[in-house]
CSV table of C-alpha atoms in Angstrom, one decimal:
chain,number,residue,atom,x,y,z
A,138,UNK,CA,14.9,-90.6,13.9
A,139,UNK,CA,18.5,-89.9,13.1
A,140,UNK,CA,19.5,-87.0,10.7
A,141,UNK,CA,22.1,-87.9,8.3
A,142,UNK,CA,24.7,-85.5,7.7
A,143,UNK,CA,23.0,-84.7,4.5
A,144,UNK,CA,20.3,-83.6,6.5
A,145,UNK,CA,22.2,-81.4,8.9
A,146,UNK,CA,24.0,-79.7,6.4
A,147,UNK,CA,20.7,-78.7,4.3
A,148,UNK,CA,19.2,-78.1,7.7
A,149,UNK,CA,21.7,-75.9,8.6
A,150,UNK,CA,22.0,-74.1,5.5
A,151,UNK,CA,18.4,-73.4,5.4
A,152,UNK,CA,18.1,-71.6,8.6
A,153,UNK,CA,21.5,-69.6,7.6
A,154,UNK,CA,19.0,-68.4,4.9
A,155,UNK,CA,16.5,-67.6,7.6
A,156,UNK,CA,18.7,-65.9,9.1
A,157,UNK,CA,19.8,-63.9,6.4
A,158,UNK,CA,16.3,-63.0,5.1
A,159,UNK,CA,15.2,-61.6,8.6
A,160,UNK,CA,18.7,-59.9,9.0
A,161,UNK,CA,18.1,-58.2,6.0
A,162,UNK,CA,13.8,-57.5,6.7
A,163,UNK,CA,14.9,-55.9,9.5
A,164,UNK,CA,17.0,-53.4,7.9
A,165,UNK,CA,14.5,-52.2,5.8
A,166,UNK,CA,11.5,-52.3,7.4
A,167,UNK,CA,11.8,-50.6,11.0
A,168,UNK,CA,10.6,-51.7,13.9
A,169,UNK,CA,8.7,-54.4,12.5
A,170,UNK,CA,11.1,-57.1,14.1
A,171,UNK,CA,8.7,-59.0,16.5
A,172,UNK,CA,6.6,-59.4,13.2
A,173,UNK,CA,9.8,-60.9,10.9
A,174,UNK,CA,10.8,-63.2,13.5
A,175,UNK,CA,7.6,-64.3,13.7
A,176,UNK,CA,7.2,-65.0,9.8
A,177,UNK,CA,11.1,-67.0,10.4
A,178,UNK,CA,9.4,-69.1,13.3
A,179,UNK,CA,6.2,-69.7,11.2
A,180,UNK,CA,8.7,-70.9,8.5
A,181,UNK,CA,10.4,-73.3,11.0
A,182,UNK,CA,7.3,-74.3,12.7
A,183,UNK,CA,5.1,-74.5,10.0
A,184,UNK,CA,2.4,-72.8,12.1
A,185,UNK,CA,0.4,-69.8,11.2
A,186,UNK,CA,0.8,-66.4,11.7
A,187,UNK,CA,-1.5,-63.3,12.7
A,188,UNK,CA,-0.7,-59.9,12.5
A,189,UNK,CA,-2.8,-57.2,13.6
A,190,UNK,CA,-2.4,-53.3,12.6
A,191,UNK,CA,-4.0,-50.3,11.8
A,192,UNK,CA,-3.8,-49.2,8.3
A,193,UNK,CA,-0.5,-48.3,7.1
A,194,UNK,CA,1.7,-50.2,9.2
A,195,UNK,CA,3.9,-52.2,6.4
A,196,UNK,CA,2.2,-55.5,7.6
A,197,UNK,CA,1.1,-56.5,4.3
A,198,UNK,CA,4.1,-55.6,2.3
A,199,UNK,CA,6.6,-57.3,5.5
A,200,UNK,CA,4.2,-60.6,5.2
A,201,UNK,CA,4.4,-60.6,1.3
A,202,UNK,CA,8.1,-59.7,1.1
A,203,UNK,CA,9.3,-62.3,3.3
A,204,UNK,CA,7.9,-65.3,1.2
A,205,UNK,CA,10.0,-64.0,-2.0
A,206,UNK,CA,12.8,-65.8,0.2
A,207,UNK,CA,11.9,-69.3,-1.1
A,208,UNK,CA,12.7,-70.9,-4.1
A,209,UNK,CA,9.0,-71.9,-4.4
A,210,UNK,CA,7.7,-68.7,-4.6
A,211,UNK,CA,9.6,-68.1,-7.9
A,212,UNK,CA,8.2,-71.5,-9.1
A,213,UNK,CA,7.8,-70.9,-13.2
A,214,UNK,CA,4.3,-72.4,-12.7
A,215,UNK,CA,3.4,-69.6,-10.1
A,216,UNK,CA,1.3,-72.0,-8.4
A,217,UNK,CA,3.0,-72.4,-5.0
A,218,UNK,CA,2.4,-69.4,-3.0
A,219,UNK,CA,-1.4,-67.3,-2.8
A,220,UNK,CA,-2.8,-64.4,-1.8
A,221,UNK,CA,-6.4,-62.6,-1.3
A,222,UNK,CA,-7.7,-59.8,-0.1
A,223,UNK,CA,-11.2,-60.8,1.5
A,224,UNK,CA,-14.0,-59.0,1.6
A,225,UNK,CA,-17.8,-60.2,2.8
A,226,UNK,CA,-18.7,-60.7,-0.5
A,227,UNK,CA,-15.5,-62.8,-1.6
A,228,UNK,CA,-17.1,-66.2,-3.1
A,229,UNK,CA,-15.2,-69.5,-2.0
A,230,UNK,CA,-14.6,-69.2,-5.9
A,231,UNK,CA,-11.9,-66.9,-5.8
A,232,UNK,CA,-10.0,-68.7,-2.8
A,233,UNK,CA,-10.8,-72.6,-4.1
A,234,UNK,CA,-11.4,-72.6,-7.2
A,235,UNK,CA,-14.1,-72.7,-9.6
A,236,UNK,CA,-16.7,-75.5,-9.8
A,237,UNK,CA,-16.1,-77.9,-12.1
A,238,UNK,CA,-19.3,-77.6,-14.3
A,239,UNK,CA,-18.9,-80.4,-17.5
A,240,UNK,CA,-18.1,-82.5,-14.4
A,241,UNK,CA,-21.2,-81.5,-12.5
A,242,UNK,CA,-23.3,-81.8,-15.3
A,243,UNK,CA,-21.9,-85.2,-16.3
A,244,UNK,CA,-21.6,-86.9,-12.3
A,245,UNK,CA,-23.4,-84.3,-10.4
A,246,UNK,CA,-20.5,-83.9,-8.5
A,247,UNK,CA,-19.5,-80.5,-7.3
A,248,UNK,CA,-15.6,-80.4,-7.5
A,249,UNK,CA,-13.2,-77.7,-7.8
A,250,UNK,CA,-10.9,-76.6,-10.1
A,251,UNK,CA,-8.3,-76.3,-7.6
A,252,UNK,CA,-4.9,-75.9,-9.4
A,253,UNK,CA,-3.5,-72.4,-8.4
A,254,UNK,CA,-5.4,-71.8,-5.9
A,255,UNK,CA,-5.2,-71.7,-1.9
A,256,UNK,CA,-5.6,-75.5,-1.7
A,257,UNK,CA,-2.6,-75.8,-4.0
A,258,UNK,CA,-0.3,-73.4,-2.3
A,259,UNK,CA,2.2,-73.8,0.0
A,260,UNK,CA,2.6,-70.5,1.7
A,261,UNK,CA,-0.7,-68.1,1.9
A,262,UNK,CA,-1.4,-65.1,2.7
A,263,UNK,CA,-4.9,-63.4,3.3
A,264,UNK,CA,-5.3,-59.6,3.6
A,265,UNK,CA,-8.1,-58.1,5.8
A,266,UNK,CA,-8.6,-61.6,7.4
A,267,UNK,CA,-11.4,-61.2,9.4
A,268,UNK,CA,-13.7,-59.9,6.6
A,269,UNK,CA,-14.6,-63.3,5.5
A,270,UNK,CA,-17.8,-64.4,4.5
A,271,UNK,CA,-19.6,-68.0,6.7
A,272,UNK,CA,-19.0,-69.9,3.5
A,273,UNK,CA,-15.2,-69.1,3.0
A,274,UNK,CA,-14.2,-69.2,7.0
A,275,UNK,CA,-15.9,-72.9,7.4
A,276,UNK,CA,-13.9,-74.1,4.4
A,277,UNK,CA,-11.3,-72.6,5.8
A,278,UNK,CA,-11.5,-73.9,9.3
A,279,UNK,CA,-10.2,-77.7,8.1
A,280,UNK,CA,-7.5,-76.5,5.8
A,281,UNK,CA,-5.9,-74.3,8.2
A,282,UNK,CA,-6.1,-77.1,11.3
A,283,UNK,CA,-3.4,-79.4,12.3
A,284,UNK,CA,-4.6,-82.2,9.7
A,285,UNK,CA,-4.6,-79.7,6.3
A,286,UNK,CA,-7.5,-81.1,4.7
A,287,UNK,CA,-10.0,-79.7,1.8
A,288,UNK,CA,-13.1,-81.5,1.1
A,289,UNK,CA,-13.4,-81.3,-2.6
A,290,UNK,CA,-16.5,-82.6,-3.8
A,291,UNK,CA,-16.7,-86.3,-2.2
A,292,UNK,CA,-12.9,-86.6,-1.8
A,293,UNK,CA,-10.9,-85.0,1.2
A,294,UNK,CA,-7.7,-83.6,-0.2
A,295,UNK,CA,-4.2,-83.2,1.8
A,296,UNK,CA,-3.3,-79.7,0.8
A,297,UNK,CA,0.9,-79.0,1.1
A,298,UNK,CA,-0.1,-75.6,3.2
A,299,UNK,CA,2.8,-75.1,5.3
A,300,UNK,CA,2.4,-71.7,6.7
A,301,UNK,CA,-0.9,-69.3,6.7
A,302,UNK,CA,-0.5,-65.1,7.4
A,303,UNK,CA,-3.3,-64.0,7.7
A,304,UNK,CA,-3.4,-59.6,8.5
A,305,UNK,CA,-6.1,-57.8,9.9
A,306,UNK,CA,-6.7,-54.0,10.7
A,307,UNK,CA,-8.7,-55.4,14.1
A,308,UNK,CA,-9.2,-58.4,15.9
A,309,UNK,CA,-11.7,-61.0,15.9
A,310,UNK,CA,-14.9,-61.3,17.0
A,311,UNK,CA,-16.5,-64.2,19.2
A,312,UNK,CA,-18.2,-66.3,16.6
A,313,UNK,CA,-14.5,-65.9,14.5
A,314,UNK,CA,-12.9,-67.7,17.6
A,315,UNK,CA,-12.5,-71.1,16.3
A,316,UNK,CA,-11.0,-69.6,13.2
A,317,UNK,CA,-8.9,-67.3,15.2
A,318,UNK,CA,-8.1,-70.2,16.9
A,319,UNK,CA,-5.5,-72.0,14.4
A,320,UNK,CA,-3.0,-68.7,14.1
A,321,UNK,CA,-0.6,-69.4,17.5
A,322,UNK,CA,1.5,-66.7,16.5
A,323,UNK,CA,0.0,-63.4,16.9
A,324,UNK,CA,1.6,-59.9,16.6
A,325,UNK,CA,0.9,-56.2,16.6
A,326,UNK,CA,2.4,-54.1,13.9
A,327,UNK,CA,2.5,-50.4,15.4
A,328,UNK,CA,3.5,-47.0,13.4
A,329,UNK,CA,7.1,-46.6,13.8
A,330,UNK,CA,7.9,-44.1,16.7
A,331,UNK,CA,11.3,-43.4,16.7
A,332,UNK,CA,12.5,-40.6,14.4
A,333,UNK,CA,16.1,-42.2,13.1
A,334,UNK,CA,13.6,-45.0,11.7
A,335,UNK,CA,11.4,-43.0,10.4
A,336,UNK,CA,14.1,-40.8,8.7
A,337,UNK,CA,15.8,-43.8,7.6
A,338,UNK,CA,12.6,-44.6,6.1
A,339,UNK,CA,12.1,-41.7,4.0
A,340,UNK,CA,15.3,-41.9,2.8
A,341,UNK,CA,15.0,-45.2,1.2
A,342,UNK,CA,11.3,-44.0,-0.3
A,343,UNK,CA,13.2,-41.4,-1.7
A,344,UNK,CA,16.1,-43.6,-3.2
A,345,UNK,CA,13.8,-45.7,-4.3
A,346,UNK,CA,15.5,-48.7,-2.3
A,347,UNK,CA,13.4,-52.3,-1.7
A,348,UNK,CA,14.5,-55.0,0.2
A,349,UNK,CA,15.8,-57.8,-2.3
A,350,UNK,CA,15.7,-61.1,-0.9
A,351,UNK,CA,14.8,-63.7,-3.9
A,352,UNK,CA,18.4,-64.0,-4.6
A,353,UNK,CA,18.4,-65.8,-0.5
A,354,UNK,CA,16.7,-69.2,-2.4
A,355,UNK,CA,15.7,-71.3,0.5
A,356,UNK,CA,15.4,-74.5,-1.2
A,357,UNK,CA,12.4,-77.0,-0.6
A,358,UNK,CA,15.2,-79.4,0.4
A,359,UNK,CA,16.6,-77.4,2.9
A,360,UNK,CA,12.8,-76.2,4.2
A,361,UNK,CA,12.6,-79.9,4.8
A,362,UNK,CA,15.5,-80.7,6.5
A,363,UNK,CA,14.6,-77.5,9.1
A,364,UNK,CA,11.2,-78.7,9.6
A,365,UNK,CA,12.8,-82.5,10.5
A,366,UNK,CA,15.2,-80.7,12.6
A,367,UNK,CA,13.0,-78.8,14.6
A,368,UNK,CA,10.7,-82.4,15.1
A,369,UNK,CA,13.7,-83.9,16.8
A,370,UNK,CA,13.9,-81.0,19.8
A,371,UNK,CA,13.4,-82.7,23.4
A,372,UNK,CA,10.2,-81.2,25.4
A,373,UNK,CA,10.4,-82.5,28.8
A,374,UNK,CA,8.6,-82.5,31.8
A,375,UNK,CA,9.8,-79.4,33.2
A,376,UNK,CA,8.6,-77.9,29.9
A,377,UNK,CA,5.5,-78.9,31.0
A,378,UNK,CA,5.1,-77.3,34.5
A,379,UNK,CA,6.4,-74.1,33.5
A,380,UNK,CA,3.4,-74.3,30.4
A,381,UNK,CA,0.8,-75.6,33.1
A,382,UNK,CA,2.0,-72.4,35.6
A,383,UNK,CA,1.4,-70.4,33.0
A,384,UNK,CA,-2.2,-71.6,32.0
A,385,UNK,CA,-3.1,-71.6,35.5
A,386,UNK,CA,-1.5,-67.6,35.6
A,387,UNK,CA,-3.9,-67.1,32.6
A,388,UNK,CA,-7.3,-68.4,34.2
A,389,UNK,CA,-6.1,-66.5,37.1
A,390,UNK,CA,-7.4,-63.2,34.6
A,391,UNK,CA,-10.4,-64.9,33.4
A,392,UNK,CA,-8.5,-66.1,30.4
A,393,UNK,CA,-8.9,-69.7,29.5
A,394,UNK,CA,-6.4,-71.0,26.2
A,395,UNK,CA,-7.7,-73.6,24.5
A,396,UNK,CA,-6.2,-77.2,24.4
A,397,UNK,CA,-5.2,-76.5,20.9
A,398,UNK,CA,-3.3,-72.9,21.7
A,399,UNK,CA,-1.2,-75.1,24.4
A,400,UNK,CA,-0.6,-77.7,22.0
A,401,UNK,CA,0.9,-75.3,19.5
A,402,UNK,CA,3.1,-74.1,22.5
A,403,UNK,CA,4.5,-77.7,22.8
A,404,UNK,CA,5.4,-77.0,19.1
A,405,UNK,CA,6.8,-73.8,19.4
């Protein structure tokens, strides 16, 4: 497919504005740049991120900050973007909506009032990841795959998820692997260490300075023109070896990525 010059333009503007927001990110929030970029490639990609920190370490507020960047965050209807904190006793409720119960009662179909929540978003964000409960992780297992589906009652439902982050203050355990699975891009979010960052923080906590971005306004037209940009990049063959050397380099250790991590590489 051929991109207009309509289409470059947006394209181009759009990841100016990427630009921008992660030049700016990373002037307030130290060392936390492998994490930003991450969130910009996520944006780009429209693959899902995972960042992983012990308690304190700005990943929640980096991860909710950098969303402000698009127009659809701001939407008046405040539908477009969602966030949860999970917990083990987080009902699918809160996440998918509730049940719709004149419905049930009338049909005895069990469909959810989905409007506003994650199935309706676009950009997501779930807090202390890992902590889900059987019931929410299964659901969340087809939503957060390559085809973006919700089963809602009898009908499977394309949601418009573009890009998940999902923070955790560990990492996962074996039976969370398939869920685990669908987040390519994974980071570690350490303390800061050096002290000209650190002072530099303190200094803004004590000016009372944020990082504003929502004046950036990445459009949903120019969002589209990047993603139909980035599906027109050449992988060749050499591509390939190199990704094959590197599998190989990784069973060498015992480690064995699955077909869908190497897929996602392709992507990336």
């Amino acid at each position: 497919m051929t991109l207009s010059d309509k289409m470059i333009e947006l394209a181009t503007s759009g990841i100016a504005k990427l630009l921008e927001t992660e030049k700016r990110m990373n002037k307030t929030y130290r060392e936390k740049g492998d994490v930003i970029h991450g969130l910009l490639i996520a944006s780009i990609t429209k693959l899902h991120v995972l960042v992983v920190s012990a308690p304190g370490a700005a990943k929640s507020v980096v991860a909710n900050r950098f969303v402000r960047a698009f127009r659809h965050y701001h939407a008046s209807n405040g539908k477009t973007h969602f966030r949860k904190l999970m917990s083990a006793a987080l009902p699918p409720d809160e996440l998918f909506g509730m049940i719709d119960i004149p419905l049930y009662e009338k049909t005895g179909t069990a469909r959810r009032k989905v409007d506003g929540y994650m199935p309706t978003a676009r950009t997501v964000v779930l807090d202390e990841f890992f902590r889900g409960n059987d019931s929410v992780n299964n659901t969340l297992l087809d939503q957060l795959d390559e085809q973006r589906m919700f089963r809602n009652g009898d009908t499977d439902l394309k949601v418009p998820l573009e890009f998940c982050v999902a923070l955790s203050n560990g990492w996962y355990e074996d039976d969370q692997r398939a869920l685990a699975d669908r987040f390519p891009l994974r980071y570690v979010s350490s303390y800061i260490a050096e002290k000209g960052s650190r002072f530099s923080m303190w200094r803004d906590r004590v000016n009372s300075a944020t990082c504003d971005i929502d004046d950036i306004d990445i459009t949903d037209e120019e969002l589209e023109a990047v993603h139909k940009m980035w599906s027109q990049v050449e992988v060749s063959d050499g591509s390939f070896e190199v990704l094959n050397v590197i599998c190989e380099e990784f069973k060498k250790e015992g480690l064995q990525p699955s077909d869908r991590l190497t897929n996602y590489c392709i992507d990336l």
